Amino acid sequence: MNAGRTGRQLLRQEVTEGIKRHILHNRLRPGDPLPTEATLCEELGASRSSVREAVKTLHALDIVEVRHGHGTYVGRLSLSALVESLTFRGMLSVDDDMQVMADLLEARELFERGMVAKFTGAADHAYLDTLDGLVHRMRESGAKDGTGFVESDRAFHAHLVGASGNALIGQLSMAFWDVYTVVAPYLNVVSAEDEQDTIAAHQRIADAARAGDPEELAAALADHYAPLRRRLADSRAARAGGVPHDGQEAVPAG
């Protein structure tokens, strides 16, 4: 590798770490402004080009947000970079063994089943009514309205995990859900014919939460994910046998 390029990469990394230290040291929060480019150059002892490259790197990771004409701010600190990376990996594995998708489903199930006790303990009437309302929206929109159906499905799982009070688990679970939603149509693992089974599975989860029955809730979640794993296995087997994608529109229910 070219020595000059290596030196620039190391310098950019140092400046990147310097900006992160500034955020931590000053206890900045998402949306708070960062110093001007000139101030960062002086504070970090770096050139404008090094600071700009570092800001680009941090912007890609959603650690900082660049508002053109206004300045640079602390970013949302979301998991968007993780979603992009996993989505790309999932797309790469479409014609392979789809292990990425299987891993994502397993992680989501582990998160939700691991929080069962908190779900049942934190479920008040408003929380339960929202779960039922989201199932109703899924039933009303139907898989033919892919956007509405998928949005309600996502909101259901976000609300379910939200009862745990663990923000990181919630973010990770939804990040994995988003990756699955993007990649699933390319796998043709869920079709419109699965609509009623998907709705029934979500209704059973909502009913178990309302009953305050952790054992039934755990069983309902396990039964909900079992068909998804089976569809992935079937799709994997079909691809291994050389069965082509039939082009049928798929609804990435989850």
PDB file of C-alpha atoms in Angstrom:
ATOM      1  CA  MET A   1       0.000   0.000   0.000  1.00  0.00           C
ATOM      2  CA  ASN A   2       1.178   3.496  -0.800  1.00  0.00           C
ATOM      3  CA  ALA A   3       2.836   5.064   2.268  1.00  0.00           C
ATOM      4  CA  GLY A   4       1.271   8.455   1.577  1.00  0.00           C
ATOM      5  CA  ARG A   5      -2.203   6.965   1.395  1.00  0.00           C
ATOM      6  CA  THR A   6      -1.630   5.029   4.629  1.00  0.00           C
ATOM      7  CA  GLY A   7      -0.539   8.220   6.350  1.00  0.00           C
ATOM      8  CA  ARG A   8      -3.661  10.096   5.192  1.00  0.00           C
ATOM      9  CA  GLN A   9      -5.904   7.282   6.411  1.00  0.00           C
ATOM     10  CA  LEU A  10      -4.240   7.273   9.803  1.00  0.00           C
ATOM     11  CA  LEU A  11      -4.565  11.049  10.048  1.00  0.00           C
ATOM     12  CA  ARG A  12      -8.229  10.934   9.076  1.00  0.00           C
ATOM     13  CA  GLN A  13      -8.811   8.273  11.720  1.00  0.00           C
ATOM     14  CA  GLU A  14      -7.102  10.419  14.358  1.00  0.00           C
ATOM     15  CA  VAL A  15      -9.223  13.442  13.450  1.00  0.00           C
ATOM     16  CA  THR A  16     -12.368  11.284  13.427  1.00  0.00           C
ATOM     17  CA  GLU A  17     -11.587  10.028  16.913  1.00  0.00           C
ATOM     18  CA  GLY A  18     -10.841  13.622  17.983  1.00  0.00           C
ATOM     19  CA  ILE A  19     -14.309  14.793  16.917  1.00  0.00           C
ATOM     20  CA  LYS A  20     -15.904  11.870  18.758  1.00  0.00           C
ATOM     21  CA  ARG A  21     -13.899  12.744  21.889  1.00  0.00           C
ATOM     22  CA  HIS A  22     -15.130  16.349  21.598  1.00  0.00           C
ATOM     23  CA  ILE A  23     -18.747  15.150  21.536  1.00  0.00           C
ATOM     24  CA  LEU A  24     -18.217  12.911  24.557  1.00  0.00           C
ATOM     25  CA  HIS A  25     -16.144  15.378  26.572  1.00  0.00           C
ATOM     26  CA  ASN A  26     -18.709  18.133  26.099  1.00  0.00           C
ATOM     27  CA  ARG A  27     -21.640  15.778  26.701  1.00  0.00           C
ATOM     28  CA  LEU A  28     -23.285  16.827  23.472  1.00  0.00           C
ATOM     29  CA  ARG A  29     -26.651  15.312  22.573  1.00  0.00           C
ATOM     30  CA  PRO A  30     -28.292  14.555  19.204  1.00  0.00           C
ATOM     31  CA  GLY A  31     -29.098  17.852  17.516  1.00  0.00           C
ATOM     32  CA  ASP A  32     -26.476  19.872  19.403  1.00  0.00           C
ATOM     33  CA  PRO A  33     -24.173  21.964  17.163  1.00  0.00           C
ATOM     34  CA  LEU A  34     -20.516  21.120  16.704  1.00  0.00           C
ATOM     35  CA  PRO A  35     -17.821  23.830  16.499  1.00  0.00           C
ATOM     36  CA  THR A  36     -17.146  25.413  13.135  1.00  0.00           C
ATOM     37  CA  GLU A  37     -14.706  23.779  10.771  1.00  0.00           C
ATOM     38  CA  ALA A  38     -12.078  26.423  11.610  1.00  0.00           C
ATOM     39  CA  THR A  39     -12.493  25.791  15.343  1.00  0.00           C
ATOM     40  CA  LEU A  40     -12.186  22.029  14.897  1.00  0.00           C
ATOM     41  CA  CYS A  41      -9.033  22.527  12.840  1.00  0.00           C
ATOM     42  CA  GLU A  42      -7.505  24.594  15.609  1.00  0.00           C
ATOM     43  CA  GLU A  43      -8.679  22.327  18.406  1.00  0.00           C
ATOM     44  CA  LEU A  44      -7.476  19.125  16.705  1.00  0.00           C
ATOM     45  CA  GLY A  45      -4.401  20.569  15.032  1.00  0.00           C
ATOM     46  CA  ALA A  46      -5.630  19.294  11.684  1.00  0.00           C
ATOM     47  CA  SER A  47      -6.057  20.696   8.199  1.00  0.00           C
ATOM     48  CA  ARG A  48      -9.429  21.622   6.725  1.00  0.00           C
ATOM     49  CA  SER A  49      -9.254  18.681   4.318  1.00  0.00           C
ATOM     50  CA  SER A  50      -8.629  16.231   7.188  1.00  0.00           C
ATOM     51  CA  VAL A  51     -11.552  17.638   9.171  1.00  0.00           C
ATOM     52  CA  ARG A  52     -13.832  17.466   6.135  1.00  0.00           C
ATOM     53  CA  GLU A  53     -12.893  13.843   5.462  1.00  0.00           C
ATOM     54  CA  ALA A  54     -13.478  12.957   9.109  1.00  0.00           C
ATOM     55  CA  VAL A  55     -16.881  14.673   9.090  1.00  0.00           C
ATOM     56  CA  LYS A  56     -17.848  12.717   5.956  1.00  0.00           C
ATOM     57  CA  THR A  57     -16.931   9.476   7.712  1.00  0.00           C
ATOM     58  CA  LEU A  58     -18.932  10.373  10.816  1.00  0.00           C
ATOM     59  CA  HIS A  59     -21.857  11.546   8.685  1.00  0.00           C
ATOM     60  CA  ALA A  60     -21.998   8.143   6.972  1.00  0.00           C
ATOM     61  CA  LEU A  61     -22.236   6.552  10.423  1.00  0.00           C
ATOM     62  CA  ASP A  62     -24.991   9.001  11.482  1.00  0.00           C
ATOM     63  CA  ILE A  63     -22.768  10.260  14.310  1.00  0.00           C
ATOM     64  CA  VAL A  64     -22.858  13.769  12.886  1.00  0.00           C
ATOM     65  CA  GLU A  65     -25.356  15.515  10.632  1.00  0.00           C
ATOM     66  CA  VAL A  66     -24.284  18.080   8.063  1.00  0.00           C
ATOM     67  CA  ARG A  67     -26.879  20.772   7.425  1.00  0.00           C
ATOM     68  CA  HIS A  68     -25.655  22.673   4.416  1.00  0.00           C
ATOM     69  CA  GLY A  69     -25.678  26.391   5.032  1.00  0.00           C
ATOM     70  CA  HIS A  70     -26.146  25.901   8.776  1.00  0.00           C
ATOM     71  CA  GLY A  71     -23.305  23.796  10.118  1.00  0.00           C
ATOM     72  CA  THR A  72     -22.568  20.383  11.568  1.00  0.00           C
ATOM     73  CA  TYR A  73     -24.558  18.836  14.400  1.00  0.00           C
ATOM     74  CA  VAL A  74     -24.507  15.685  16.488  1.00  0.00           C
ATOM     75  CA  GLY A  75     -26.435  13.076  14.513  1.00  0.00           C
ATOM     76  CA  ARG A  76     -29.344  10.892  15.517  1.00  0.00           C
ATOM     77  CA  LEU A  77     -26.924   8.092  16.444  1.00  0.00           C
ATOM     78  CA  SER A  78     -29.248   5.629  14.717  1.00  0.00           C
ATOM     79  CA  LEU A  79     -28.428   2.194  13.380  1.00  0.00           C
ATOM     80  CA  SER A  80     -28.813   3.243   9.748  1.00  0.00           C
ATOM     81  CA  ALA A  81     -25.247   2.221   8.884  1.00  0.00           C
ATOM     82  CA  LEU A  82     -25.890  -1.241  10.348  1.00  0.00           C
ATOM     83  CA  VAL A  83     -29.122  -1.546   8.363  1.00  0.00           C
ATOM     84  CA  GLU A  84     -27.363  -0.595   5.134  1.00  0.00           C
ATOM     85  CA  SER A  85     -24.546  -3.072   5.747  1.00  0.00           C
ATOM     86  CA  LEU A  86     -26.816  -5.975   6.672  1.00  0.00           C
ATOM     87  CA  THR A  87     -29.152  -5.225   3.778  1.00  0.00           C
ATOM     88  CA  PHE A  88     -26.254  -5.407   1.358  1.00  0.00           C
ATOM     89  CA  ARG A  89     -25.081  -8.664   2.910  1.00  0.00           C
ATOM     90  CA  GLY A  90     -28.608 -10.039   2.631  1.00  0.00           C
ATOM     91  CA  MET A  91     -28.806  -9.074  -1.029  1.00  0.00           C
ATOM     92  CA  LEU A  92     -25.467 -10.752  -1.676  1.00  0.00           C
ATOM     93  CA  SER A  93     -26.743 -13.955  -0.071  1.00  0.00           C
ATOM     94  CA  VAL A  94     -29.959 -14.112  -2.114  1.00  0.00           C
ATOM     95  CA  ASP A  95     -28.423 -16.613  -4.518  1.00  0.00           C
ATOM     96  CA  ASP A  96     -26.410 -18.287  -1.773  1.00  0.00           C
ATOM     97  CA  ASP A  97     -27.716 -19.992   1.380  1.00  0.00           C
ATOM     98  CA  MET A  98     -29.516 -16.910   2.774  1.00  0.00           C
ATOM     99  CA  GLN A  99     -27.823 -17.403   6.127  1.00  0.00           C
ATOM    100  CA  VAL A 100     -27.995 -13.662   6.811  1.00  0.00           C
ATOM    101  CA  MET A 101     -31.796 -13.744   6.665  1.00  0.00           C
ATOM    102  CA  ALA A 102     -31.979 -16.801   8.905  1.00  0.00           C
ATOM    103  CA  ASP A 103     -29.694 -15.104  11.425  1.00  0.00           C
ATOM    104  CA  LEU A 104     -31.837 -11.953  11.405  1.00  0.00           C
ATOM    105  CA  LEU A 105     -35.017 -13.905  12.098  1.00  0.00           C
ATOM    106  CA  GLU A 106     -33.341 -15.791  14.931  1.00  0.00           C
ATOM    107  CA  ALA A 107     -32.084 -12.547  16.496  1.00  0.00           C
ATOM    108  CA  ARG A 108     -35.539 -10.929  16.328  1.00  0.00           C
ATOM    109  CA  GLU A 109     -37.177 -13.981  17.893  1.00  0.00           C
ATOM    110  CA  LEU A 110     -34.593 -14.102  20.671  1.00  0.00           C
ATOM    111  CA  PHE A 111     -35.165 -10.423  21.452  1.00  0.00           C
ATOM    112  CA  GLU A 112     -38.940 -10.756  21.617  1.00  0.00           C
ATOM    113  CA  ARG A 113     -39.109 -14.068  23.459  1.00  0.00           C
ATOM    114  CA  GLY A 114     -36.437 -12.882  25.890  1.00  0.00           C
ATOM    115  CA  MET A 115     -38.607  -9.919  26.854  1.00  0.00           C
ATOM    116  CA  VAL A 116     -41.817 -11.890  27.480  1.00  0.00           C
ATOM    117  CA  ALA A 117     -41.876 -11.261  31.236  1.00  0.00           C
ATOM    118  CA  LYS A 118     -41.505  -7.519  30.704  1.00  0.00           C
ATOM    119  CA  PHE A 119     -44.194  -7.521  28.006  1.00  0.00           C
ATOM    120  CA  THR A 120     -46.775  -9.057  30.290  1.00  0.00           C
ATOM    121  CA  GLY A 121     -45.747  -6.983  33.284  1.00  0.00           C
ATOM    122  CA  ALA A 122     -45.799  -3.630  31.474  1.00  0.00           C
ATOM    123  CA  ALA A 123     -48.994  -4.115  29.476  1.00  0.00           C
ATOM    124  CA  ASP A 124     -51.632  -1.558  30.447  1.00  0.00           C
ATOM    125  CA  HIS A 125     -54.962  -1.060  28.664  1.00  0.00           C
ATOM    126  CA  ALA A 126     -53.647   1.635  26.317  1.00  0.00           C
ATOM    127  CA  TYR A 127     -50.700  -0.547  25.318  1.00  0.00           C
ATOM    128  CA  LEU A 128     -52.940  -3.553  24.672  1.00  0.00           C
ATOM    129  CA  ASP A 129     -55.476  -1.487  22.740  1.00  0.00           C
ATOM    130  CA  THR A 130     -52.698  -0.264  20.474  1.00  0.00           C
ATOM    131  CA  LEU A 131     -51.610  -3.846  19.739  1.00  0.00           C
ATOM    132  CA  ASP A 132     -55.182  -4.797  18.846  1.00  0.00           C
ATOM    133  CA  GLY A 133     -55.550  -1.644  16.742  1.00  0.00           C
ATOM    134  CA  LEU A 134     -52.449  -2.495  14.723  1.00  0.00           C
ATOM    135  CA  VAL A 135     -53.746  -6.008  14.031  1.00  0.00           C
ATOM    136  CA  HIS A 136     -57.018  -4.428  12.910  1.00  0.00           C
ATOM    137  CA  ARG A 137     -55.098  -2.130  10.551  1.00  0.00           C
ATOM    138  CA  MET A 138     -53.286  -5.140   9.095  1.00  0.00           C
ATOM    139  CA  ARG A 139     -56.616  -6.870   8.550  1.00  0.00           C
ATOM    140  CA  GLU A 140     -58.194  -3.770   6.991  1.00  0.00           C
ATOM    141  CA  SER A 141     -55.324  -2.936   4.643  1.00  0.00           C
ATOM    142  CA  GLY A 142     -54.545  -6.501   3.639  1.00  0.00           C
ATOM    143  CA  ALA A 143     -51.459  -7.748   1.867  1.00  0.00           C
ATOM    144  CA  LYS A 144     -52.733  -6.310  -1.424  1.00  0.00           C
ATOM    145  CA  ASP A 145     -51.911  -2.912   0.060  1.00  0.00           C
ATOM    146  CA  GLY A 146     -48.292  -3.841   0.676  1.00  0.00           C
ATOM    147  CA  THR A 147     -47.250  -0.538   2.217  1.00  0.00           C
ATOM    148  CA  GLY A 148     -50.059  -0.299   4.761  1.00  0.00           C
ATOM    149  CA  PHE A 149     -49.804  -3.950   5.702  1.00  0.00           C
ATOM    150  CA  VAL A 150     -46.039  -3.837   6.180  1.00  0.00           C
ATOM    151  CA  GLU A 151     -46.132  -0.545   8.095  1.00  0.00           C
ATOM    152  CA  SER A 152     -48.723  -1.948  10.513  1.00  0.00           C
ATOM    153  CA  ASP A 153     -46.706  -5.147  10.879  1.00  0.00           C
ATOM    154  CA  ARG A 154     -43.570  -3.165  11.711  1.00  0.00           C
ATOM    155  CA  ALA A 155     -45.421  -0.905  14.126  1.00  0.00           C
ATOM    156  CA  PHE A 156     -46.821  -3.972  15.902  1.00  0.00           C
ATOM    157  CA  HIS A 157     -43.369  -5.415  16.572  1.00  0.00           C
ATOM    158  CA  ALA A 158     -41.946  -2.006  17.500  1.00  0.00           C
ATOM    159  CA  HIS A 159     -44.762  -1.524  20.019  1.00  0.00           C
ATOM    160  CA  LEU A 160     -44.298  -5.058  21.345  1.00  0.00           C
ATOM    161  CA  VAL A 161     -40.574  -4.601  21.978  1.00  0.00           C
ATOM    162  CA  GLY A 162     -41.139  -1.074  23.258  1.00  0.00           C
ATOM    163  CA  ALA A 163     -42.788  -2.441  26.387  1.00  0.00           C
ATOM    164  CA  SER A 164     -39.440  -3.847  27.508  1.00  0.00           C
ATOM    165  CA  GLY A 165     -38.101  -0.371  28.207  1.00  0.00           C
ATOM    166  CA  ASN A 166     -34.774  -1.381  26.623  1.00  0.00           C
ATOM    167  CA  ALA A 167     -34.117   1.209  23.920  1.00  0.00           C
ATOM    168  CA  LEU A 168     -31.114  -0.626  22.451  1.00  0.00           C
ATOM    169  CA  ILE A 169     -33.023  -3.886  22.082  1.00  0.00           C
ATOM    170  CA  GLY A 170     -35.821  -1.936  20.426  1.00  0.00           C
ATOM    171  CA  GLN A 171     -33.448  -0.260  17.962  1.00  0.00           C
ATOM    172  CA  LEU A 172     -31.693  -3.502  17.082  1.00  0.00           C
ATOM    173  CA  SER A 173     -34.923  -5.414  16.665  1.00  0.00           C
ATOM    174  CA  MET A 174     -36.338  -2.806  14.301  1.00  0.00           C
ATOM    175  CA  ALA A 175     -33.056  -2.550  12.414  1.00  0.00           C
ATOM    176  CA  PHE A 176     -33.189  -6.294  11.791  1.00  0.00           C
ATOM    177  CA  TRP A 177     -36.866  -6.015  10.821  1.00  0.00           C
ATOM    178  CA  ASP A 178     -36.058  -3.297   8.282  1.00  0.00           C
ATOM    179  CA  VAL A 179     -33.315  -5.392   6.689  1.00  0.00           C
ATOM    180  CA  TYR A 180     -35.649  -8.375   6.413  1.00  0.00           C
ATOM    181  CA  THR A 181     -38.357  -6.200   4.846  1.00  0.00           C
ATOM    182  CA  VAL A 182     -36.019  -4.897   2.156  1.00  0.00           C
ATOM    183  CA  VAL A 183     -34.524  -8.269   1.250  1.00  0.00           C
ATOM    184  CA  ALA A 184     -37.541 -10.606   1.682  1.00  0.00           C
ATOM    185  CA  PRO A 185     -39.298  -9.713  -1.606  1.00  0.00           C
ATOM    186  CA  TYR A 186     -36.205 -10.835  -3.503  1.00  0.00           C
ATOM    187  CA  LEU A 187     -36.411 -14.208  -1.779  1.00  0.00           C
ATOM    188  CA  ASN A 188     -40.086 -14.722  -2.593  1.00  0.00           C
ATOM    189  CA  VAL A 189     -40.522 -16.292   0.836  1.00  0.00           C
ATOM    190  CA  VAL A 190     -43.854 -14.654   1.730  1.00  0.00           C
ATOM    191  CA  SER A 191     -46.748 -14.279  -0.676  1.00  0.00           C
ATOM    192  CA  ALA A 192     -50.197 -12.728  -0.438  1.00  0.00           C
ATOM    193  CA  GLU A 193     -51.619 -16.179   0.402  1.00  0.00           C
ATOM    194  CA  ASP A 194     -49.860 -15.988   3.771  1.00  0.00           C
ATOM    195  CA  GLU A 195     -51.835 -12.885   4.753  1.00  0.00           C
ATOM    196  CA  GLN A 196     -54.432 -14.560   6.965  1.00  0.00           C
ATOM    197  CA  ASP A 197     -51.862 -16.705   8.772  1.00  0.00           C
ATOM    198  CA  THR A 198     -49.775 -13.598   9.471  1.00  0.00           C
ATOM    199  CA  ILE A 199     -52.752 -11.665  10.829  1.00  0.00           C
ATOM    200  CA  ALA A 200     -53.863 -14.612  12.970  1.00  0.00           C
ATOM    201  CA  ALA A 201     -50.366 -14.961  14.423  1.00  0.00           C
ATOM    202  CA  HIS A 202     -50.274 -11.292  15.411  1.00  0.00           C
ATOM    203  CA  GLN A 203     -53.764 -11.512  16.918  1.00  0.00           C
ATOM    204  CA  ARG A 204     -52.717 -14.500  19.020  1.00  0.00           C
ATOM    205  CA  ILE A 205     -49.706 -12.541  20.313  1.00  0.00           C
ATOM    206  CA  ALA A 206     -51.955  -9.579  21.186  1.00  0.00           C
ATOM    207  CA  ASP A 207     -54.465 -11.869  22.910  1.00  0.00           C
ATOM    208  CA  ALA A 208     -51.734 -13.528  24.967  1.00  0.00           C
ATOM    209  CA  ALA A 209     -50.391 -10.141  26.025  1.00  0.00           C
ATOM    210  CA  ARG A 210     -53.898  -9.021  27.055  1.00  0.00           C
ATOM    211  CA  ALA A 211     -54.381 -12.222  29.050  1.00  0.00           C
ATOM    212  CA  GLY A 212     -51.095 -11.577  30.851  1.00  0.00           C
ATOM    213  CA  ASP A 213     -50.036 -15.144  30.103  1.00  0.00           C
ATOM    214  CA  PRO A 214     -46.249 -15.293  29.572  1.00  0.00           C
ATOM    215  CA  GLU A 215     -46.248 -18.969  28.593  1.00  0.00           C
ATOM    216  CA  GLU A 216     -48.897 -18.457  25.914  1.00  0.00           C
ATOM    217  CA  LEU A 217     -47.128 -15.315  24.706  1.00  0.00           C
ATOM    218  CA  ALA A 218     -43.837 -17.197  24.365  1.00  0.00           C
ATOM    219  CA  ALA A 219     -45.612 -19.996  22.492  1.00  0.00           C
ATOM    220  CA  ALA A 220     -47.407 -17.508  20.218  1.00  0.00           C
ATOM    221  CA  LEU A 221     -44.116 -15.822  19.339  1.00  0.00           C
ATOM    222  CA  ALA A 222     -42.438 -19.169  18.640  1.00  0.00           C
ATOM    223  CA  ASP A 223     -45.329 -20.222  16.401  1.00  0.00           C
ATOM    224  CA  HIS A 224     -45.211 -16.861  14.615  1.00  0.00           C
ATOM    225  CA  TYR A 225     -41.548 -17.262  13.666  1.00  0.00           C
ATOM    226  CA  ALA A 226     -41.729 -20.966  12.798  1.00  0.00           C
ATOM    227  CA  PRO A 227     -43.444 -20.405   9.396  1.00  0.00           C
ATOM    228  CA  LEU A 228     -40.959 -17.647   8.541  1.00  0.00           C
ATOM    229  CA  ARG A 229     -38.048 -19.996   9.186  1.00  0.00           C
ATOM    230  CA  ARG A 230     -39.789 -22.714   7.184  1.00  0.00           C
ATOM    231  CA  ARG A 231     -40.309 -20.374   4.207  1.00  0.00           C
ATOM    232  CA  LEU A 232     -36.635 -19.476   4.260  1.00  0.00           C
ATOM    233  CA  ALA A 233     -35.706 -23.157   4.375  1.00  0.00           C
ATOM    234  CA  ASP A 234     -38.066 -23.923   1.482  1.00  0.00           C
ATOM    235  CA  SER A 235     -36.667 -21.051  -0.560  1.00  0.00           C
ATOM    236  CA  ARG A 236     -33.119 -22.188   0.197  1.00  0.00           C
ATOM    237  CA  ALA A 237     -33.956 -25.737  -0.875  1.00  0.00           C
ATOM    238  CA  ALA A 238     -35.635 -24.529  -4.068  1.00  0.00           C
ATOM    239  CA  ARG A 239     -32.632 -22.427  -5.010  1.00  0.00           C
ATOM    240  CA  ALA A 240     -30.265 -25.284  -4.248  1.00  0.00           C
ATOM    241  CA  GLY A 241     -32.319 -27.414  -6.620  1.00  0.00           C
ATOM    242  CA  GLY A 242     -32.187 -24.791  -9.337  1.00  0.00           C
ATOM    243  CA  VAL A 243     -35.814 -23.690  -9.079  1.00  0.00           C
ATOM    244  CA  PRO A 244     -36.022 -20.144 -10.469  1.00  0.00           C
ATOM    245  CA  HIS A 245     -37.771 -17.203  -8.840  1.00  0.00           C
ATOM    246  CA  ASP A 246     -41.305 -17.164 -10.272  1.00  0.00           C
ATOM    247  CA  GLY A 247     -41.656 -13.380 -10.192  1.00  0.00           C
ATOM    248  CA  GLN A 248     -44.690 -13.435  -7.897  1.00  0.00           C
ATOM    249  CA  GLU A 249     -45.010 -10.308  -5.833  1.00  0.00           C
ATOM    250  CA  ALA A 250     -44.071 -11.009  -2.254  1.00  0.00           C
ATOM    251  CA  VAL A 251     -45.236  -9.322   0.916  1.00  0.00           C
ATOM    252  CA  PRO A 252     -42.408  -9.245   3.480  1.00  0.00           C
ATOM    253  CA  ALA A 253     -44.643  -9.955   6.465  1.00  0.00           C
ATOM    254  CA  GLY A 254     -42.900 -10.506   9.735  1.00  0.00           C
TER     255      GLY A 254
END
